């Protein structure tokens, strides 16, 4: 149940097993680790169930957005939800935590390279696609997307992606 899920900032390594399983399946175990995980400005968030299992993750770090020059921007990466929990609202809660953090750090823009199957998830959260689809080697088709945090509700980070009213995570 989503009520049994806690979303909090965690050490990056906490999310490696989920990131490996969902985002880097078939790749070496170290493929889930990103260089930005060591950056003190990077923030990693996890959704954890009552048994202590990580079922969702997101990572945000400061990184300029090429199509929004001059605006304080953060990049979203490592966004994953376990297959058995997709569609339950957990991904939206983790995303809101990441966006709220970026906003609190002064970000005006959050951007990502979204897997094309997740495009609608991001669009429901207020992200807009930019440019054409491209192939990310070893991972698959992606599209660049971004969210204008000034246009997203301040009390919840982004519109709810599960259809419920916006509110704190």
PDB file of C-alpha atoms in Angstrom:
ATOM      1  CA  UNK A   1       0.000   0.000   0.000  1.00  0.00           C
ATOM      2  CA  UNK A   2       1.187   3.495  -0.773  1.00  0.00           C
ATOM      3  CA  UNK A   3       0.381   4.559   2.818  1.00  0.00           C
ATOM      4  CA  UNK A   4       3.099   2.161   4.000  1.00  0.00           C
ATOM      5  CA  UNK A   5       5.714   3.884   1.835  1.00  0.00           C
ATOM      6  CA  UNK A   6       8.160   6.423   3.250  1.00  0.00           C
ATOM      7  CA  UNK A   7       9.996   8.825   0.925  1.00  0.00           C
ATOM      8  CA  UNK A   8      13.225  10.333   2.236  1.00  0.00           C
ATOM      9  CA  UNK A   9      16.682  11.481   1.234  1.00  0.00           C
ATOM     10  CA  UNK A  10      19.119   8.565   1.469  1.00  0.00           C
ATOM     11  CA  UNK A  11      22.713   7.630   0.745  1.00  0.00           C
ATOM     12  CA  UNK A  12      23.064   6.875  -2.992  1.00  0.00           C
ATOM     13  CA  UNK A  13      24.181   3.277  -2.418  1.00  0.00           C
ATOM     14  CA  UNK A  14      20.807   2.569  -0.803  1.00  0.00           C
ATOM     15  CA  UNK A  15      19.216   2.831  -4.261  1.00  0.00           C
ATOM     16  CA  UNK A  16      21.817   0.842  -6.248  1.00  0.00           C
ATOM     17  CA  UNK A  17      19.980  -2.522  -6.156  1.00  0.00           C
ATOM     18  CA  UNK A  18      16.756  -0.964  -7.492  1.00  0.00           C
ATOM     19  CA  UNK A  19      18.597   1.179 -10.047  1.00  0.00           C
ATOM     20  CA  UNK A  20      20.512  -1.902 -11.220  1.00  0.00           C
ATOM     21  CA  UNK A  21      17.368  -4.015 -11.554  1.00  0.00           C
ATOM     22  CA  UNK A  22      15.188  -1.368 -13.253  1.00  0.00           C
ATOM     23  CA  UNK A  23      17.587   0.922 -15.116  1.00  0.00           C
ATOM     24  CA  UNK A  24      20.640  -1.209 -15.868  1.00  0.00           C
ATOM     25  CA  UNK A  25      19.321  -4.772 -16.151  1.00  0.00           C
ATOM     26  CA  UNK A  26      21.842  -7.047 -17.842  1.00  0.00           C
ATOM     27  CA  UNK A  27      24.716  -4.649 -17.237  1.00  0.00           C
ATOM     28  CA  UNK A  28      27.555  -5.114 -14.721  1.00  0.00           C
ATOM     29  CA  UNK A  29      26.630  -4.408 -11.071  1.00  0.00           C
ATOM     30  CA  UNK A  30      28.632  -1.169 -11.004  1.00  0.00           C
ATOM     31  CA  UNK A  31      26.533   0.281 -13.854  1.00  0.00           C
ATOM     32  CA  UNK A  32      23.929   1.542 -11.366  1.00  0.00           C
ATOM     33  CA  UNK A  33      26.476   3.871  -9.772  1.00  0.00           C
ATOM     34  CA  UNK A  34      26.855   7.362 -11.268  1.00  0.00           C
ATOM     35  CA  UNK A  35      29.812   9.724 -10.859  1.00  0.00           C
ATOM     36  CA  UNK A  36      27.432  12.375  -9.461  1.00  0.00           C
ATOM     37  CA  UNK A  37      26.632  10.063  -6.525  1.00  0.00           C
ATOM     38  CA  UNK A  38      29.865  11.297  -4.907  1.00  0.00           C
ATOM     39  CA  UNK A  39      29.029  14.999  -5.329  1.00  0.00           C
ATOM     40  CA  UNK A  40      27.897  16.572  -2.027  1.00  0.00           C
ATOM     41  CA  UNK A  41      25.321  18.687  -3.921  1.00  0.00           C
ATOM     42  CA  UNK A  42      23.644  15.564  -5.311  1.00  0.00           C
ATOM     43  CA  UNK A  43      20.478  14.473  -3.509  1.00  0.00           C
ATOM     44  CA  UNK A  44      19.191  10.892  -3.715  1.00  0.00           C
ATOM     45  CA  UNK A  45      15.646  10.029  -2.681  1.00  0.00           C
ATOM     46  CA  UNK A  46      14.104   6.631  -2.052  1.00  0.00           C
ATOM     47  CA  UNK A  47      10.642   5.253  -1.459  1.00  0.00           C
ATOM     48  CA  UNK A  48      10.928   2.493   1.120  1.00  0.00           C
ATOM     49  CA  UNK A  49       8.168   0.032   2.016  1.00  0.00           C
ATOM     50  CA  UNK A  50       7.295  -1.221   5.505  1.00  0.00           C
ATOM     51  CA  UNK A  51       9.748  -4.133   5.122  1.00  0.00           C
ATOM     52  CA  UNK A  52      12.621  -1.711   4.395  1.00  0.00           C
ATOM     53  CA  UNK A  53      12.806  -2.482   0.670  1.00  0.00           C
ATOM     54  CA  UNK A  54      13.598   0.380  -1.705  1.00  0.00           C
ATOM     55  CA  UNK A  55      10.767   0.474  -4.249  1.00  0.00           C
ATOM     56  CA  UNK A  56      11.413   3.880  -5.844  1.00  0.00           C
ATOM     57  CA  UNK A  57      14.331   6.230  -6.434  1.00  0.00           C
ATOM     58  CA  UNK A  58      15.305   9.596  -7.907  1.00  0.00           C
ATOM     59  CA  UNK A  59      18.529  11.581  -8.008  1.00  0.00           C
ATOM     60  CA  UNK A  60      18.868  15.333  -8.587  1.00  0.00           C
ATOM     61  CA  UNK A  61      22.003  17.396  -8.967  1.00  0.00           C
ATOM     62  CA  UNK A  62      22.850  20.864 -10.230  1.00  0.00           C
ATOM     63  CA  UNK A  63      23.552  20.796 -13.963  1.00  0.00           C
ATOM     64  CA  UNK A  64      22.885  23.494 -16.584  1.00  0.00           C
ATOM     65  CA  UNK A  65      20.038  22.927 -19.021  1.00  0.00           C
ATOM     66  CA  UNK A  66      21.204  23.561 -22.587  1.00  0.00           C
ATOM     67  CA  UNK A  67      17.856  24.883 -23.829  1.00  0.00           C
ATOM     68  CA  UNK A  68      17.263  27.097 -20.751  1.00  0.00           C
ATOM     69  CA  UNK A  69      20.577  28.985 -20.568  1.00  0.00           C
ATOM     70  CA  UNK A  70      21.115  31.280 -17.633  1.00  0.00           C
ATOM     71  CA  UNK A  71      18.410  29.698 -15.465  1.00  0.00           C
ATOM     72  CA  UNK A  72      19.445  27.776 -12.330  1.00  0.00           C
ATOM     73  CA  UNK A  73      18.898  24.153 -13.334  1.00  0.00           C
ATOM     74  CA  UNK A  74      19.093  20.694 -11.810  1.00  0.00           C
ATOM     75  CA  UNK A  75      19.112  17.370 -13.623  1.00  0.00           C
ATOM     76  CA  UNK A  76      16.931  14.421 -12.659  1.00  0.00           C
ATOM     77  CA  UNK A  77      18.477  10.972 -13.017  1.00  0.00           C
ATOM     78  CA  UNK A  78      18.144   7.486 -11.551  1.00  0.00           C
ATOM     79  CA  UNK A  79      14.340   7.691 -11.539  1.00  0.00           C
ATOM     80  CA  UNK A  80      13.038   4.157 -11.004  1.00  0.00           C
ATOM     81  CA  UNK A  81      10.055   2.345  -9.524  1.00  0.00           C
ATOM     82  CA  UNK A  82       9.977  -1.394  -8.937  1.00  0.00           C
ATOM     83  CA  UNK A  83       7.790  -3.158 -11.508  1.00  0.00           C
ATOM     84  CA  UNK A  84       5.323  -4.421  -8.891  1.00  0.00           C
ATOM     85  CA  UNK A  85       4.701  -0.853  -7.636  1.00  0.00           C
ATOM     86  CA  UNK A  86       4.334   1.014 -10.953  1.00  0.00           C
ATOM     87  CA  UNK A  87       1.095   2.908 -11.312  1.00  0.00           C
ATOM     88  CA  UNK A  88       0.580   3.191  -7.547  1.00  0.00           C
ATOM     89  CA  UNK A  89       1.709   6.819  -7.143  1.00  0.00           C
ATOM     90  CA  UNK A  90       5.095   5.970  -5.631  1.00  0.00           C
ATOM     91  CA  UNK A  91       7.022   7.378  -8.596  1.00  0.00           C
ATOM     92  CA  UNK A  92       5.101  10.638  -8.300  1.00  0.00           C
ATOM     93  CA  UNK A  93       5.922  10.916  -4.590  1.00  0.00           C
ATOM     94  CA  UNK A  94       9.640  10.352  -5.203  1.00  0.00           C
ATOM     95  CA  UNK A  95       9.618  12.812  -8.103  1.00  0.00           C
ATOM     96  CA  UNK A  96       7.925  15.471  -5.951  1.00  0.00           C
ATOM     97  CA  UNK A  97      10.549  15.020  -3.226  1.00  0.00           C
ATOM     98  CA  UNK A  98      13.326  15.500  -5.793  1.00  0.00           C
ATOM     99  CA  UNK A  99      11.658  18.559  -7.349  1.00  0.00           C
ATOM    100  CA  UNK A 100      10.954  20.103  -3.951  1.00  0.00           C
ATOM    101  CA  UNK A 101      14.620  19.659  -3.029  1.00  0.00           C
ATOM    102  CA  UNK A 102      15.836  21.237  -6.278  1.00  0.00           C
ATOM    103  CA  UNK A 103      13.439  24.162  -5.798  1.00  0.00           C
ATOM    104  CA  UNK A 104      14.656  24.670  -2.209  1.00  0.00           C
ATOM    105  CA  UNK A 105      18.210  24.868  -3.568  1.00  0.00           C
ATOM    106  CA  UNK A 106      17.216  27.666  -5.976  1.00  0.00           C
ATOM    107  CA  UNK A 107      16.493  25.673  -9.132  1.00  0.00           C
ATOM    108  CA  UNK A 108      14.076  27.193 -11.625  1.00  0.00           C
ATOM    109  CA  UNK A 109      14.337  24.278 -14.048  1.00  0.00           C
ATOM    110  CA  UNK A 110      14.647  20.509 -13.658  1.00  0.00           C
ATOM    111  CA  UNK A 111      15.468  18.494 -16.756  1.00  0.00           C
ATOM    112  CA  UNK A 112      16.089  14.883 -17.665  1.00  0.00           C
ATOM    113  CA  UNK A 113      16.683  12.408 -20.446  1.00  0.00           C
ATOM    114  CA  UNK A 114      13.498  10.370 -20.047  1.00  0.00           C
ATOM    115  CA  UNK A 115      13.025   6.854 -21.327  1.00  0.00           C
ATOM    116  CA  UNK A 116      10.326   7.103 -23.977  1.00  0.00           C
ATOM    117  CA  UNK A 117       7.997   4.624 -22.188  1.00  0.00           C
ATOM    118  CA  UNK A 118       8.019   7.018 -19.184  1.00  0.00           C
ATOM    119  CA  UNK A 119       7.225  10.105 -21.249  1.00  0.00           C
ATOM    120  CA  UNK A 120       3.549  10.285 -20.206  1.00  0.00           C
ATOM    121  CA  UNK A 121       4.513   9.955 -16.532  1.00  0.00           C
ATOM    122  CA  UNK A 122       6.716  13.043 -16.847  1.00  0.00           C
ATOM    123  CA  UNK A 123       4.152  14.952 -18.915  1.00  0.00           C
ATOM    124  CA  UNK A 124       1.522  14.378 -16.207  1.00  0.00           C
ATOM    125  CA  UNK A 125       4.041  15.841 -13.740  1.00  0.00           C
ATOM    126  CA  UNK A 126       4.414  19.037 -15.779  1.00  0.00           C
ATOM    127  CA  UNK A 127       7.467  18.137 -17.869  1.00  0.00           C
ATOM    128  CA  UNK A 128       7.640  19.117 -21.543  1.00  0.00           C
ATOM    129  CA  UNK A 129       9.549  17.229 -24.239  1.00  0.00           C
ATOM    130  CA  UNK A 130      12.242  19.044 -26.214  1.00  0.00           C
ATOM    131  CA  UNK A 131      13.622  17.823 -29.534  1.00  0.00           C
ATOM    132  CA  UNK A 132      13.523  14.417 -31.117  1.00  0.00           C
ATOM    133  CA  UNK A 133      13.798  10.979 -29.602  1.00  0.00           C
ATOM    134  CA  UNK A 134      17.363   9.641 -29.398  1.00  0.00           C
ATOM    135  CA  UNK A 135      19.004   6.332 -28.568  1.00  0.00           C
ATOM    136  CA  UNK A 136      21.014   6.052 -25.364  1.00  0.00           C
ATOM    137  CA  UNK A 137      23.577   3.246 -25.894  1.00  0.00           C
ATOM    138  CA  UNK A 138      22.933   0.143 -23.752  1.00  0.00           C
ATOM    139  CA  UNK A 139      19.733   1.711 -22.380  1.00  0.00           C
ATOM    140  CA  UNK A 140      17.314   2.483 -25.223  1.00  0.00           C
ATOM    141  CA  UNK A 141      15.202   5.319 -26.644  1.00  0.00           C
ATOM    142  CA  UNK A 142      14.984   8.584 -24.700  1.00  0.00           C
ATOM    143  CA  UNK A 143      13.625  12.103 -25.075  1.00  0.00           C
ATOM    144  CA  UNK A 144      14.872  15.259 -23.367  1.00  0.00           C
ATOM    145  CA  UNK A 145      12.308  16.804 -21.024  1.00  0.00           C
ATOM    146  CA  UNK A 146      12.142  19.689 -18.607  1.00  0.00           C
ATOM    147  CA  UNK A 147       9.918  21.188 -15.923  1.00  0.00           C
ATOM    148  CA  UNK A 148       9.615  24.902 -15.192  1.00  0.00           C
ATOM    149  CA  UNK A 149       9.473  24.928 -11.393  1.00  0.00           C
ATOM    150  CA  UNK A 150       8.050  28.456 -11.429  1.00  0.00           C
ATOM    151  CA  UNK A 151       4.949  27.034 -13.155  1.00  0.00           C
ATOM    152  CA  UNK A 152       4.623  23.992 -10.839  1.00  0.00           C
ATOM    153  CA  UNK A 153       2.745  24.294  -7.536  1.00  0.00           C
ATOM    154  CA  UNK A 154       5.120  25.240  -4.711  1.00  0.00           C
ATOM    155  CA  UNK A 155       3.307  23.136  -2.098  1.00  0.00           C
ATOM    156  CA  UNK A 156       3.886  19.817  -3.778  1.00  0.00           C
ATOM    157  CA  UNK A 157       6.740  20.257  -6.249  1.00  0.00           C
ATOM    158  CA  UNK A 158       4.768  19.186  -9.295  1.00  0.00           C
ATOM    159  CA  UNK A 159       1.264  18.197 -10.188  1.00  0.00           C
ATOM    160  CA  UNK A 160       0.350  14.771  -8.814  1.00  0.00           C
ATOM    161  CA  UNK A 161       0.901  12.075 -11.393  1.00  0.00           C
ATOM    162  CA  UNK A 162      -1.572   9.676  -9.792  1.00  0.00           C
ATOM    163  CA  UNK A 163      -4.591  11.925 -10.353  1.00  0.00           C
ATOM    164  CA  UNK A 164      -4.970  12.976  -6.709  1.00  0.00           C
ATOM    165  CA  UNK A 165      -4.873  16.627  -5.623  1.00  0.00           C
ATOM    166  CA  UNK A 166      -1.477  18.230  -5.239  1.00  0.00           C
ATOM    167  CA  UNK A 167      -0.072  18.284  -1.733  1.00  0.00           C
ATOM    168  CA  UNK A 168       3.064  17.595   0.267  1.00  0.00           C
ATOM    169  CA  UNK A 169       4.667  14.176  -0.065  1.00  0.00           C
TER     170      UNK A 169
END
